[in-house]
């Protein structure tokens, strides 16, 4: 893990050396959303005409749509005219030393085992440049391009690979899909683009850590991953370090396309600022993530560990179009204090002999609210479709809530859908047993929670899993009554 | 090692322990016997610090420290180990990881570095052989789906790993078949050292055939009503509790 962090640290220090960042001014456009603003965004990004048209079309749709109210979350109305939709990457306010950083943040860093230099970088303290850093990021890119893998920012892809972007952008999540996807389509600023050519097994985990511009693409992120026939890719999104962000509204769109016998594994660790203990501040995370198993025998697997954000609204889904295709969703959602999460998945079975598996683990503490919302649909043509869903909730304390909203629509008689749900509390007996062995209550709860979440954690790549475990433990601090 | 003086304890407002006195010296094995509901497990829980049990009177010294002042976890780290009558299941937490956490918490308390993977594994192997427990059990979630006997064996394995000063074994023999009883008893005997004390709670003389106690006490209605040597256990086996309890109940009625 240490090595990993070093790499991350080094790669991240290249912020200002690559990609579009150097080409644009460091200015900000005024608050508010209008056609003129979208034109300005597109122009600043030096986009081709088709891209601007696409954005404007999305905007026109968005104007006619209404913000969804069905999620089991509550928040004051968002004023969309009070948001800045384009801010060129600006350097963070530079602090002179770690002494100036919020001590609570430093404590978290320490627990995560983040190196001093990395702590400085994440909290905006000036760091000495590591000599090697350029070469590491470069060799990483070279290694990928040798086997034909394209991994770059979506802005770069629009410039360099317009045919691929034109073909696939919005093909899985249409701009009209929902309120936030329409908004994202109109104003997205950046994100990742991956293309894995036919027959290629991507030899390394692709991670936003290594995408140089990742840090600045937070608010309206747009990600597109295409895996051609018989290819494989594992993609990691997110960062286990606490990310404080000024932007309250995050509305990302992620689209995955898996062709015949291709496999995409997408792992997320989401740790945006959850707000303080009293529910002040925190990110609204309204994300649309969807993959299509377009080819026969293809597979898409979502794994998410959600511990951050004040409000999470997120349903990574799979459209199982190809025969024998497989969709998976593994999720751990942890909420504490006043956090609200409404998350789950949709498995849309269209092809024959398609299979899906859902394992959702919700952990609620404090006064938080944690909802699982999942749809399993087997269409008329989906002969022999199979789904297995398991939703487990763990409550820490008695002021929090756990809710399960399973929706099942089966139109084919041969389809079999199984759903199991459990709710449990950490027992006094379990705590006493741990404490009698010398494990204090806080560590015991972390142990029990990690045990509860294990099936999902096991799906994460090794290093990521270790960090995610620590992250869970940190998020739980103070939740033991 | 352990000195219990006039302990009274309540559960939900009801007095269960009504003045217990007991002294255990290093290296001694004491057996506590007594009918169901007499307060044996309650005594074990009070010593371990379980919060539902309210100590209303008395004091306990453990290695010179005021035991009742210590938190549950610090009692454990000071070397008090309780083998549970009903070991608790924790889904998803592997037995190995659980024990590793426990061992390292204790080391931290003692100001020692955590054991690295190699050293821990070495220790595991050693103790596994000592209490004859298999690898497959240890990779499973702790106590989840373990048979009664497996749970008890796992408790003794944890005792071996944690090397306590005082081990309280609450009916570790119940639910064991004849072979398992022999194995567990052998394990406990191997863990018997001149500086480790053991408090055995049991209903059966059988266990005491294997583990010869220095003293035997009879707990009845929250009091130790008779103490003796291992011969007392044989007498109990023969005559049942009545010969002791009857006279007590009679004098109580007078
Ligand atoms: N948590 C509790 N709540 C209410 N009553 C309790 C509780 N724990 C123990 N008791 C009561 O205290 C008394 C003593 O129980 P304890 O478990 O100590 O008996 P024991 O001697 O260990 O019995 P056994 O041989 O059956 O294990 C019993 O009457 C029991 O019902
Ligand atoms: Mg008992």
XYZ file of C-alpha atoms and ligand atoms in Angstrom:
767
model
C 0.000 0.000 0.000
C 2.851 2.268 0.837
C 4.220 1.846 -2.633
C 0.816 2.614 -3.989
C 0.601 5.830 -2.094
C 4.012 6.871 -3.268
C 2.970 6.336 -6.824
C -0.174 8.232 -6.177
C 1.718 11.003 -4.601
C 4.145 11.247 -7.431
C 1.539 11.046 -10.112
C -0.573 13.646 -8.417
C 2.211 16.127 -8.264
C 2.095 16.364 -12.011
C -1.107 18.274 -11.829
C 0.096 21.188 -13.781
C 2.253 19.410 -16.303
C -0.159 17.453 -18.459
C -3.414 17.599 -20.306
C -5.650 20.497 -20.897
C -4.860 22.306 -17.715
C -1.944 24.197 -19.126
C -3.889 25.370 -22.160
C -6.543 27.382 -20.484
C -6.824 30.483 -18.477
C -7.168 30.288 -14.750
C -10.374 32.245 -14.655
C -13.864 31.499 -13.531
C -17.110 32.288 -15.270
C -19.995 33.930 -13.427
C -22.565 32.008 -11.461
C -25.612 30.582 -13.128
C -26.646 28.412 -16.031
C -27.741 29.514 -19.496
C -27.021 28.709 -23.127
C -24.372 31.384 -23.075
C -22.638 29.765 -20.131
C -22.620 26.388 -21.876
C -21.222 27.994 -25.014
C -18.538 29.550 -22.920
C -17.638 26.242 -21.263
C -17.425 24.543 -24.618
C -15.339 27.337 -26.048
C -12.965 27.390 -23.105
C -12.440 23.709 -23.584
C -11.868 24.291 -27.267
C -14.511 21.733 -28.159
C -15.720 20.778 -31.629
C -19.119 22.005 -32.786
C -20.878 18.623 -32.321
C -19.989 18.596 -28.679
C -21.481 22.022 -28.094
C -24.668 21.002 -29.910
C -24.914 17.918 -27.747
C -24.541 19.969 -24.598
C -27.163 22.484 -25.682
C -29.603 19.724 -26.516
C -29.100 18.273 -23.050
C -29.647 21.690 -21.526
C -32.899 22.141 -23.431
C -34.106 18.813 -22.031
C -33.019 19.671 -18.536
C -35.050 22.864 -18.600
C -38.172 20.785 -19.182
C -37.410 18.280 -16.425
C -38.132 18.283 -12.747
C -35.880 17.376 -9.901
C -36.746 13.882 -8.601
C -38.440 13.679 -5.234
C -38.812 9.913 -4.905
C -35.481 9.203 -3.173
C -35.708 8.758 0.575
C -33.578 11.816 1.258
C -34.298 15.351 2.378
C -32.441 18.525 1.510
C -33.246 22.156 0.967
C -33.968 23.157 -2.652
C -30.864 23.640 -4.760
C -30.557 26.956 -6.509
C -29.072 26.022 -9.855
C -28.421 29.655 -10.698
C -26.220 29.957 -7.648
C -23.625 27.476 -8.895
C -20.455 28.238 -10.815
C -20.409 25.783 -13.694
C -16.941 26.416 -14.891
C -13.938 27.134 -12.807
C -10.615 26.610 -14.419
C -8.360 24.509 -12.282
C -6.967 26.876 -9.780
C -4.242 26.194 -7.365
C -5.492 25.522 -3.911
C -4.790 28.081 -1.325
C -1.245 27.379 -0.328
C -0.513 26.851 3.320
C 2.971 27.064 4.661
C 3.034 24.065 6.909
C 0.883 21.285 8.289
C 0.432 23.333 11.453
C -2.110 25.382 9.561
C -4.217 22.371 8.631
C -7.389 21.315 10.459
C -6.111 18.960 13.184
C -9.051 16.634 12.741
C -8.071 16.156 9.126
C -4.502 15.403 10.145
C -5.659 12.792 12.609
C -7.567 11.074 9.837
C -4.523 11.136 7.583
C -2.501 9.551 10.321
C -4.993 6.762 10.791
C -4.995 6.074 7.085
C -1.227 5.844 7.143
C -0.793 8.584 4.567
C 2.766 9.839 4.215
C 3.662 13.305 5.344
C 4.253 14.550 1.826
C 0.941 13.205 0.710
C -0.746 14.821 3.691
C 0.701 18.104 2.592
C -0.437 17.675 -0.963
C -3.980 16.733 -0.008
C -4.357 19.605 2.362
C -2.777 22.136 0.075
C 0.594 22.613 1.715
C 3.443 23.297 -0.664
C 5.603 20.210 -1.243
C 8.981 19.729 -2.766
C 8.740 18.161 -6.165
C 9.958 14.615 -6.315
C 12.419 14.322 -9.193
C 11.121 11.038 -10.481
C 7.505 11.902 -10.659
C 7.330 12.827 -14.306
C 8.930 9.649 -15.492
C 6.641 7.398 -13.502
C 3.466 8.852 -14.910
C 4.957 8.851 -18.385
C 6.127 5.272 -18.327
C 2.712 4.263 -17.086
C 1.070 5.956 -20.058
C 3.588 4.499 -22.475
C 3.071 1.007 -21.184
C -0.642 1.308 -21.828
C -0.420 2.835 -25.259
C 1.908 0.060 -26.399
C -0.968 -2.405 -26.040
C -3.471 0.010 -27.535
C -5.245 1.012 -24.345
C -6.438 4.590 -24.365
C -6.647 6.122 -20.916
C -6.992 9.873 -20.770
C -9.280 12.642 -19.663
C -12.606 12.873 -21.450
C -11.652 16.358 -22.675
C -8.590 14.919 -24.312
C -10.657 12.102 -25.802
C -13.093 14.601 -27.343
C -10.136 16.168 -29.117
C -8.160 13.051 -29.988
C -10.744 10.296 -30.353
C -13.911 12.103 -31.433
C -15.356 9.110 -33.288
C -15.300 6.905 -30.213
C -16.740 9.617 -28.013
C -19.474 10.474 -30.537
C -20.424 6.825 -30.843
C -20.629 6.003 -27.147
C -21.227 9.171 -25.162
C -24.820 9.075 -23.968
C -25.330 5.630 -25.443
C -25.812 4.018 -22.048
C -27.089 6.964 -20.036
C -29.069 9.085 -22.487
C -28.965 12.782 -21.733
C -32.696 12.586 -21.110
C -32.359 9.758 -18.619
C -32.876 11.805 -15.523
C -32.620 15.309 -14.167
C -29.032 15.046 -13.038
C -27.772 13.173 -16.078
C -29.245 15.913 -18.256
C -27.540 18.543 -16.152
C -24.260 16.671 -16.304
C -24.534 16.270 -20.077
C -24.943 20.012 -20.452
C -22.144 21.140 -18.196
C -19.704 18.283 -17.519
C -16.228 19.616 -17.132
C -14.077 16.548 -17.113
C -13.687 12.906 -16.260
C -12.002 9.768 -17.539
C -12.039 7.962 -20.826
C -10.870 4.366 -21.260
C -10.815 2.264 -24.351
C -9.608 -1.324 -24.227
C -9.126 -2.818 -27.675
C -10.227 -6.278 -28.714
C -8.519 -9.151 -26.941
C -6.509 -6.965 -24.558
C -6.386 -7.696 -20.871
C -5.418 -4.437 -19.278
C -2.369 -5.366 -17.205
C -2.897 -2.870 -14.416
C -5.728 -1.401 -12.427
C -6.663 1.864 -14.075
C -7.073 4.399 -11.403
C -8.148 7.995 -11.257
C -5.068 8.456 -9.104
C -3.030 8.250 -12.228
C -5.181 10.495 -14.301
C -3.371 13.712 -13.983
C -6.354 15.987 -14.002
C -8.464 13.941 -11.688
C -8.358 16.410 -8.896
C -10.085 19.136 -10.802
C -12.903 17.225 -12.376
C -14.956 16.630 -9.299
C -18.157 18.459 -9.715
C -19.723 17.286 -12.943
C -17.582 14.346 -13.800
C -18.144 12.303 -16.916
C -16.598 8.885 -17.378
C -16.791 6.565 -20.336
C -15.250 3.096 -20.473
C -15.418 0.880 -23.520
C -14.210 -2.709 -23.493
C -14.086 -4.316 -26.914
C -14.597 -8.054 -27.548
C -12.698 -10.344 -25.217
C -11.042 -7.542 -23.323
C -10.759 -6.959 -19.592
C -10.296 -3.900 -17.456
C -10.425 -3.121 -13.778
C -11.029 0.517 -12.971
C -10.696 2.190 -9.604
C -12.454 5.411 -8.873
C -11.978 7.591 -5.902
C -9.621 8.179 -3.148
C -9.636 6.946 0.386
C -8.141 10.171 1.636
C -10.704 12.708 2.760
C -11.504 15.064 -0.065
C -12.769 18.425 0.995
C -14.467 20.196 -1.796
C -16.061 23.584 -2.045
C -18.674 22.351 -4.463
C -21.727 21.157 -2.737
C -23.469 19.530 -5.678
C -21.802 16.630 -7.446
C -23.619 15.074 -10.362
C -21.440 12.587 -12.168
C -22.313 10.265 -15.032
C -20.438 7.052 -15.672
C -21.066 4.865 -18.714
C -19.627 1.406 -19.310
C -19.850 -0.612 -22.511
C -18.812 -4.274 -22.533
C -18.771 -6.033 -25.881
C -18.717 -9.783 -26.482
C -16.889 -11.742 -23.765
C -15.534 -8.496 -22.359
C -15.373 -7.822 -18.663
C -15.370 -4.509 -16.797
C -14.797 -4.347 -13.101
C -15.503 -0.914 -11.650
C -14.616 -0.197 -8.043
C -15.414 2.968 -6.152
C -14.429 4.258 -2.790
C -16.424 7.385 -2.145
C -15.298 9.561 0.695
C -16.518 13.057 -0.039
C -16.989 15.400 2.849
C -20.039 14.153 4.794
C -20.694 17.348 6.694
C -20.022 17.842 10.347
C -21.545 16.054 13.319
C -24.510 18.409 13.270
C -25.271 17.857 9.617
C -23.808 21.166 8.449
C -22.170 21.214 5.045
C -21.226 18.141 3.100
C -21.513 17.063 -0.497
C -24.684 16.134 -2.348
C -23.628 13.216 -4.466
C -26.191 12.548 -7.207
C -24.622 10.067 -9.543
C -25.844 8.123 -12.540
C -23.774 5.034 -13.237
C -24.786 2.470 -15.766
C -23.170 -0.217 -17.810
C -24.380 -2.219 -20.739
C -23.395 -5.796 -21.356
C -23.798 -5.296 -25.077
C -22.171 -8.508 -26.214
C -22.905 -12.131 -25.398
C -21.018 -13.568 -22.420
C -19.939 -10.144 -21.251
C -19.720 -9.133 -17.628
C -19.940 -5.907 -15.659
C -19.269 -5.753 -11.984
C -19.778 -2.714 -9.763
C -18.243 -2.590 -6.331
C -18.721 0.439 -4.141
C -17.759 1.469 -0.669
C -19.648 4.623 0.198
C -18.753 6.379 3.395
C -18.816 10.037 2.446
C -21.220 12.746 1.254
C -24.071 14.311 3.154
C -26.518 12.872 0.649
C -25.890 9.993 -1.715
C -28.250 9.166 -4.536
C -26.703 6.498 -6.645
C -27.768 3.327 -8.450
C -24.997 1.714 -10.481
C -26.886 -0.453 -12.928
C -26.360 -3.047 -15.580
C -28.332 -3.610 -18.755
C -27.929 -7.287 -19.560
C -28.489 -7.211 -23.298
C -26.119 -9.907 -24.506
C -27.110 -13.539 -23.967
C -25.308 -15.187 -21.075
C -24.128 -11.830 -19.805
C -23.525 -11.233 -16.104
C -24.141 -8.173 -13.938
C -22.931 -7.772 -10.381
C -23.368 -5.137 -7.726
C -21.507 -5.234 -4.445
C -22.072 -2.336 -2.135
C -21.226 -1.147 1.326
C -22.889 2.088 2.314
C -22.022 3.537 5.667
C -23.866 6.523 7.077
C -23.177 8.354 10.303
C -24.367 11.513 12.065
C -26.925 13.131 9.728
C -25.854 11.501 6.477
C -28.495 10.196 4.090
C -27.916 7.518 1.509
C -30.399 6.202 -1.011
C -28.443 3.764 -3.062
C -28.815 0.461 -4.833
C -28.837 -0.885 -8.324
C -30.876 -1.831 -11.332
C -30.406 -5.102 -13.141
C -32.245 -5.056 -16.434
C -32.334 -8.525 -17.954
C -32.960 -8.417 -21.696
C -30.869 -11.297 -23.057
C -31.341 -15.003 -22.562
C -29.588 -16.856 -19.746
C -28.468 -13.631 -18.164
C -27.458 -13.616 -14.525
C -27.184 -10.938 -11.903
C -26.097 -10.842 -8.328
C -26.685 -8.060 -5.828
C -25.013 -7.898 -2.441
C -25.827 -4.687 -0.597
C -24.660 -4.002 2.925
C -25.961 -0.914 4.660
C -24.512 0.266 7.941
C -26.201 3.120 9.773
C -25.028 4.994 12.826
C -25.895 8.248 14.566
C -29.097 9.801 13.250
C -28.387 8.771 9.709
C -30.680 7.188 7.183
C -29.606 4.414 4.872
C -31.868 3.098 2.121
C -31.352 0.325 -0.346
C -33.359 0.738 -3.527
C -33.025 -1.929 -6.159
C -34.835 -2.922 -9.297
C -34.602 -6.316 -10.928
C -36.407 -6.531 -14.232
C -36.630 -9.555 -16.491
C -38.110 -8.676 -19.864
C -40.232 -10.974 -21.996
C -37.233 -12.172 -23.989
C -35.081 -12.842 -20.936
C -35.518 -16.604 -20.896
C -33.815 -18.259 -17.939
C -32.762 -14.994 -16.371
C -31.522 -15.400 -12.823
C -31.103 -12.877 -10.071
C -29.985 -13.275 -6.530
C -30.220 -10.263 -4.218
C -29.103 -10.001 -0.673
C -29.574 -6.836 1.360
C -28.271 -6.710 4.864
C -28.551 -3.789 7.235
C -26.592 -3.252 10.380
C -27.691 -0.633 12.867
C -25.336 0.982 15.330
C -27.505 2.628 17.943
C -31.231 3.256 17.874
C -31.579 6.692 16.305
C -30.620 5.653 12.799
C -32.716 4.136 10.077
C -32.339 1.357 7.533
C -34.820 0.886 4.720
C -35.077 -1.560 1.863
C -37.048 -0.874 -1.315
C -36.795 -3.851 -3.647
C -38.679 -3.614 -6.934
C -39.101 -6.789 -8.924
C -40.642 -6.913 -12.396
C -40.647 -10.281 -14.079
C -42.240 -10.709 -17.525
C -40.726 -14.073 -18.405
C -41.977 -17.198 -16.674
C -38.631 -18.964 -16.774
C -36.892 -16.187 -14.888
C -36.005 -16.764 -11.250
C -35.525 -13.849 -8.875
C -34.490 -14.392 -5.279
C -34.372 -11.688 -2.660
C -33.122 -11.976 0.899
C -32.943 -9.220 3.449
C -31.746 -9.051 7.045
C -31.486 -6.335 9.651
C -29.285 -6.706 12.671
C -27.767 -4.736 15.474
C -24.401 -5.137 17.023
C -25.163 -7.217 20.070
C -24.055 -6.436 23.610
C -22.847 -10.016 23.739
C -20.587 -9.498 20.746
C -19.125 -6.330 22.217
C -18.547 -7.949 25.580
C -16.880 -10.940 23.972
C -14.468 -8.689 22.059
C -13.757 -6.478 25.033
C -13.091 -9.488 27.254
C -10.348 -10.326 24.793
C -8.803 -6.890 25.188
C -10.319 -5.308 22.076
C -11.885 -1.976 23.066
C -15.407 -1.073 22.043
C -14.423 1.150 19.129
C -12.055 -1.427 17.666
C -14.642 -4.116 18.305
C -17.291 -2.238 16.345
C -14.821 -1.734 13.508
C -14.041 -5.429 13.546
C -17.693 -6.415 13.544
C -18.584 -3.921 10.813
C -15.708 -5.045 8.641
C -16.865 -8.602 9.157
C -20.346 -7.585 8.097
C -18.985 -5.884 4.983
C -16.418 -8.523 4.152
C -18.193 -10.149 1.238
C -18.162 -6.804 -0.546
C -14.677 -5.776 0.575
C -13.373 -9.036 -0.849
C -14.398 -7.827 -4.286
C -12.052 -4.862 -4.117
C -8.484 -5.081 -5.346
C -6.198 -5.891 -2.440
C -4.632 -2.504 -1.655
C -7.905 -0.730 -2.120
C -9.579 -3.148 0.275
C -7.091 -2.454 3.035
C -7.563 1.274 2.673
C -11.323 0.912 2.503
C -11.285 -1.051 5.740
C -9.389 1.678 7.504
C -11.700 4.223 6.020
C -14.734 2.431 7.399
C -13.126 2.347 10.817
C -12.459 6.069 10.672
C -15.941 6.936 9.489
C -17.327 5.008 12.411
C -15.437 6.947 15.008
C -17.709 8.283 17.686
C -20.603 6.119 16.570
C -20.248 3.770 19.517
C -22.589 4.969 22.212
C -3.259 -13.320 42.342
C -6.957 -12.872 42.970
C -8.583 -11.852 46.187
C -12.362 -11.519 46.311
C -13.774 -9.942 49.435
C -17.449 -9.965 50.303
C -18.715 -9.353 46.791
C -22.381 -8.589 46.387
C -23.818 -8.125 42.912
C -27.214 -7.332 41.411
C -28.764 -8.037 38.066
C -31.787 -5.966 37.195
C -32.176 -4.997 40.805
C -32.106 -8.576 42.061
C -29.234 -9.627 44.288
C -27.521 -12.679 42.831
C -24.177 -12.724 44.625
C -24.569 -12.332 48.342
C -21.120 -11.992 49.778
C -18.471 -14.048 48.040
C -15.007 -14.494 49.512
C -12.296 -16.282 47.603
C -8.516 -16.197 47.484
C -6.563 -17.681 44.633
C -2.781 -17.822 44.702
C -0.534 -18.037 41.653
C -0.466 -21.501 40.157
C -3.559 -22.697 41.986
C -6.541 -24.341 40.365
C -9.870 -23.751 42.059
C -13.050 -25.484 41.020
C -16.436 -23.928 41.601
C -19.413 -26.211 41.564
C -23.020 -25.608 42.382
C -26.547 -26.143 41.137
C -27.992 -24.314 38.142
C -28.757 -20.702 38.801
C -26.574 -20.509 41.886
C -24.546 -17.605 40.454
C -21.425 -19.223 39.002
C -21.585 -17.467 35.645
C -22.596 -14.289 37.396
C -19.404 -14.419 39.426
C -17.400 -14.947 36.238
C -19.168 -12.009 34.550
C -18.614 -9.737 37.530
C -14.923 -10.522 37.496
C -14.737 -9.905 33.754
C -16.613 -6.611 34.175
C -19.860 -7.210 32.353
C -21.862 -4.025 32.720
C -25.305 -5.477 33.448
C -23.938 -6.762 36.732
C -23.828 -4.139 39.399
C -21.420 -4.693 42.238
C -23.058 -3.240 45.357
C -20.505 -4.219 47.942
C -17.066 -5.731 48.344
C -13.748 -5.531 46.571
C -11.537 -7.550 44.282
C -7.790 -7.339 44.039
C -6.121 -8.755 40.960
C -2.325 -8.832 41.001
C -2.459 -6.036 43.542
C -4.781 -3.867 41.396
C -8.335 -2.850 42.191
C -10.016 -4.994 39.568
C -13.410 -3.309 39.808
C -11.878 0.010 38.796
C -10.595 -1.359 35.497
C -12.528 -1.387 32.215
C -13.471 -4.714 30.680
C -10.690 -4.512 28.138
C -8.054 -3.478 30.646
C -8.944 -6.402 32.881
C -8.357 -8.638 29.890
C -5.087 -6.911 29.048
C -3.969 -7.275 32.654
C -4.285 -10.994 32.132
C -7.814 -11.983 33.073
C -9.306 -14.423 30.624
C -12.841 -15.749 30.560
C -13.682 -18.850 28.556
C -17.387 -18.291 27.935
C -20.081 -20.764 28.795
C -21.729 -19.649 25.552
C -19.066 -18.299 23.154
C -20.430 -15.561 20.893
C -20.613 -15.716 17.096
C -19.287 -12.814 15.047
C -20.122 -13.297 11.374
C -17.451 -12.347 8.857
C -14.650 -11.959 11.387
C -12.163 -14.760 10.946
C -11.021 -16.471 14.102
C -7.417 -15.836 13.190
C -7.949 -12.102 12.691
C -9.916 -11.870 15.882
C -7.192 -13.522 17.927
C -4.530 -11.468 16.207
C -6.343 -8.286 17.162
C -6.647 -9.507 20.740
C -3.003 -10.527 21.018
C -1.809 -7.228 19.617
C -4.101 -5.145 21.816
C -2.592 -6.860 24.809
C 0.924 -6.303 23.528
C 0.165 -2.651 22.939
C -1.012 -2.367 26.537
C 2.241 -3.900 27.656
C 4.196 -1.467 25.526
C 5.256 -4.119 23.023
C 5.318 -3.921 19.232
C 2.561 -5.862 17.460
C 3.580 -9.347 16.376
C 4.452 -9.484 12.702
C 2.777 -12.055 10.490
C 5.622 -14.543 10.737
C 5.918 -14.432 14.506
C 2.162 -14.628 14.891
C 1.943 -17.638 12.611
C 4.684 -19.370 14.520
C 2.872 -18.800 17.776
C -0.385 -20.027 16.249
C 1.222 -23.260 15.074
C 2.680 -23.911 18.489
C -0.556 -23.343 20.355
C -2.621 -25.191 17.785
C -0.576 -28.275 18.451
C -0.906 -27.742 22.185
C -4.707 -27.698 22.194
C -5.117 -29.892 19.110
C -7.212 -27.528 17.040
C -7.288 -27.576 13.242
C -6.410 -24.820 10.785
C -9.752 -25.018 9.020
C -11.638 -23.924 12.123
C -9.422 -20.883 12.576
C -10.008 -19.537 9.089
C -13.758 -19.559 9.614
C -15.786 -16.716 11.112
C -15.393 -16.807 14.838
C -17.744 -19.345 16.428
C -20.167 -19.043 13.513
C -21.636 -22.447 12.859
C -19.103 -24.075 15.194
C -20.373 -27.129 17.009
C -20.637 -26.859 20.773
C -17.393 -28.745 21.182
C -15.580 -26.666 18.583
C -16.589 -23.484 20.360
C -15.176 -24.730 23.644
C -11.979 -25.864 22.019
C -11.625 -22.482 20.379
C -11.953 -20.803 23.768
C -9.074 -22.846 25.117
C -7.059 -22.041 22.028
C -7.599 -18.341 22.676
C -6.522 -18.859 26.256
C -3.342 -20.479 24.993
C -2.713 -17.549 22.651
C -3.392 -14.856 25.232
C -1.377 -16.480 28.022
C -3.449 -15.052 30.866
C -2.487 -14.797 34.519
C -5.939 -15.892 35.561
C -8.234 -18.009 33.431
C -11.870 -18.437 34.372
C -13.317 -21.390 32.520
C -17.104 -21.386 32.641
C -18.358 -24.896 31.970
C -15.761 -25.479 29.334
C -16.461 -29.200 29.707
C -20.166 -29.072 28.967
C -21.169 -30.234 25.543
C -17.914 -32.066 24.916
C -17.805 -35.718 23.894
C -15.409 -38.037 25.695
C -12.536 -37.552 23.273
C -12.963 -33.798 23.091
C -13.082 -33.593 26.874
C -9.771 -35.397 27.098
C -8.213 -33.160 24.460
C -9.480 -29.935 26.032
C -8.441 -31.074 29.511
C -4.996 -31.987 28.240
C -4.745 -28.545 26.672
C -5.677 -26.896 29.948
C -3.172 -29.009 31.841
C -0.442 -27.934 29.475
C -1.430 -24.338 30.219
C -1.115 -24.935 33.921
C 2.024 -23.160 35.054
C 3.333 -22.106 38.469
C 2.324 -18.513 37.890
C -1.023 -19.012 36.170
C -4.182 -19.444 38.202
C -7.297 -21.175 36.955
C -10.863 -20.931 38.135
C -12.842 -23.887 36.801
C -16.605 -23.682 36.809
C -18.082 -27.108 36.277
C -20.897 -29.445 37.132
C -18.961 -32.631 36.651
C -16.363 -34.559 38.551
C -15.318 -35.975 35.164
C -13.357 -32.838 34.278
C -11.684 -32.867 37.653
C -10.410 -36.383 36.980
C -8.295 -34.831 34.292
C -7.561 -31.502 35.879
C -6.862 -32.009 39.524
C -7.935 -28.921 41.446
C -6.218 -27.651 44.547
C -9.517 -26.530 46.019
C -13.195 -27.127 45.389
C -15.926 -24.684 46.376
C -19.659 -25.061 46.356
C -21.624 -22.007 45.356
C -25.240 -21.975 46.392
C -27.719 -19.118 46.234
C -24.987 -16.570 45.776
C -22.688 -17.747 48.563
C -19.813 -20.154 48.850
C -21.308 -22.613 51.292
C -18.560 -25.166 51.429
C -14.917 -25.360 50.467
C -12.600 -28.299 50.469
C -10.052 -30.223 48.483
C -10.690 -32.417 45.462
C -12.297 -35.030 47.695
C -15.241 -32.671 48.115
C -15.973 -33.028 44.431
C -16.012 -36.790 44.753
C -18.388 -36.535 47.677
C -20.672 -34.256 45.662
C -20.589 -36.687 42.769
C -21.716 -39.427 45.100
C -24.288 -37.631 47.210
C -25.446 -34.724 45.062
C -25.789 -31.220 46.398
C -28.581 -32.059 48.784
C -26.406 -33.043 51.698
C -25.034 -29.513 51.745
C -27.968 -27.468 50.566
C -30.560 -29.111 52.776
C -28.896 -28.080 55.981
C -28.441 -24.564 54.625
C -32.045 -24.237 53.557
C -33.144 -25.588 56.908
C -31.080 -23.143 58.898
C -32.424 -20.403 56.638
C -35.988 -21.443 57.473
C -35.456 -21.496 61.186
N -28.721 -10.806 32.690
C -29.525 -11.355 33.594
N -30.775 -10.888 33.733
C -31.619 -11.439 34.662
N -31.274 -12.445 35.463
C -30.040 -12.948 35.358
C -29.114 -12.441 34.423
N -27.976 -13.126 34.549
C -28.186 -14.031 35.511
N -29.418 -13.922 36.002
C -30.004 -14.765 37.071
O -29.055 -14.946 38.082
C -29.096 -16.241 38.590
C -27.714 -16.886 38.510
O -27.399 -17.132 37.155
P -26.011 -17.724 36.679
O -26.010 -17.724 35.219
O -24.938 -17.012 37.371
O -26.116 -19.220 37.235
P -25.095 -20.410 37.052
O -24.705 -20.822 38.409
O -24.021 -20.073 36.114
O -26.042 -21.508 36.431
P -25.760 -22.664 35.365
O -25.160 -23.767 36.104
O -27.122 -23.008 34.855
O -24.862 -22.111 34.311
C -30.154 -16.980 37.808
O -31.348 -16.987 38.558
C -30.302 -16.155 36.561
O -31.600 -16.247 36.031
Mg -23.457 -20.688 34.224
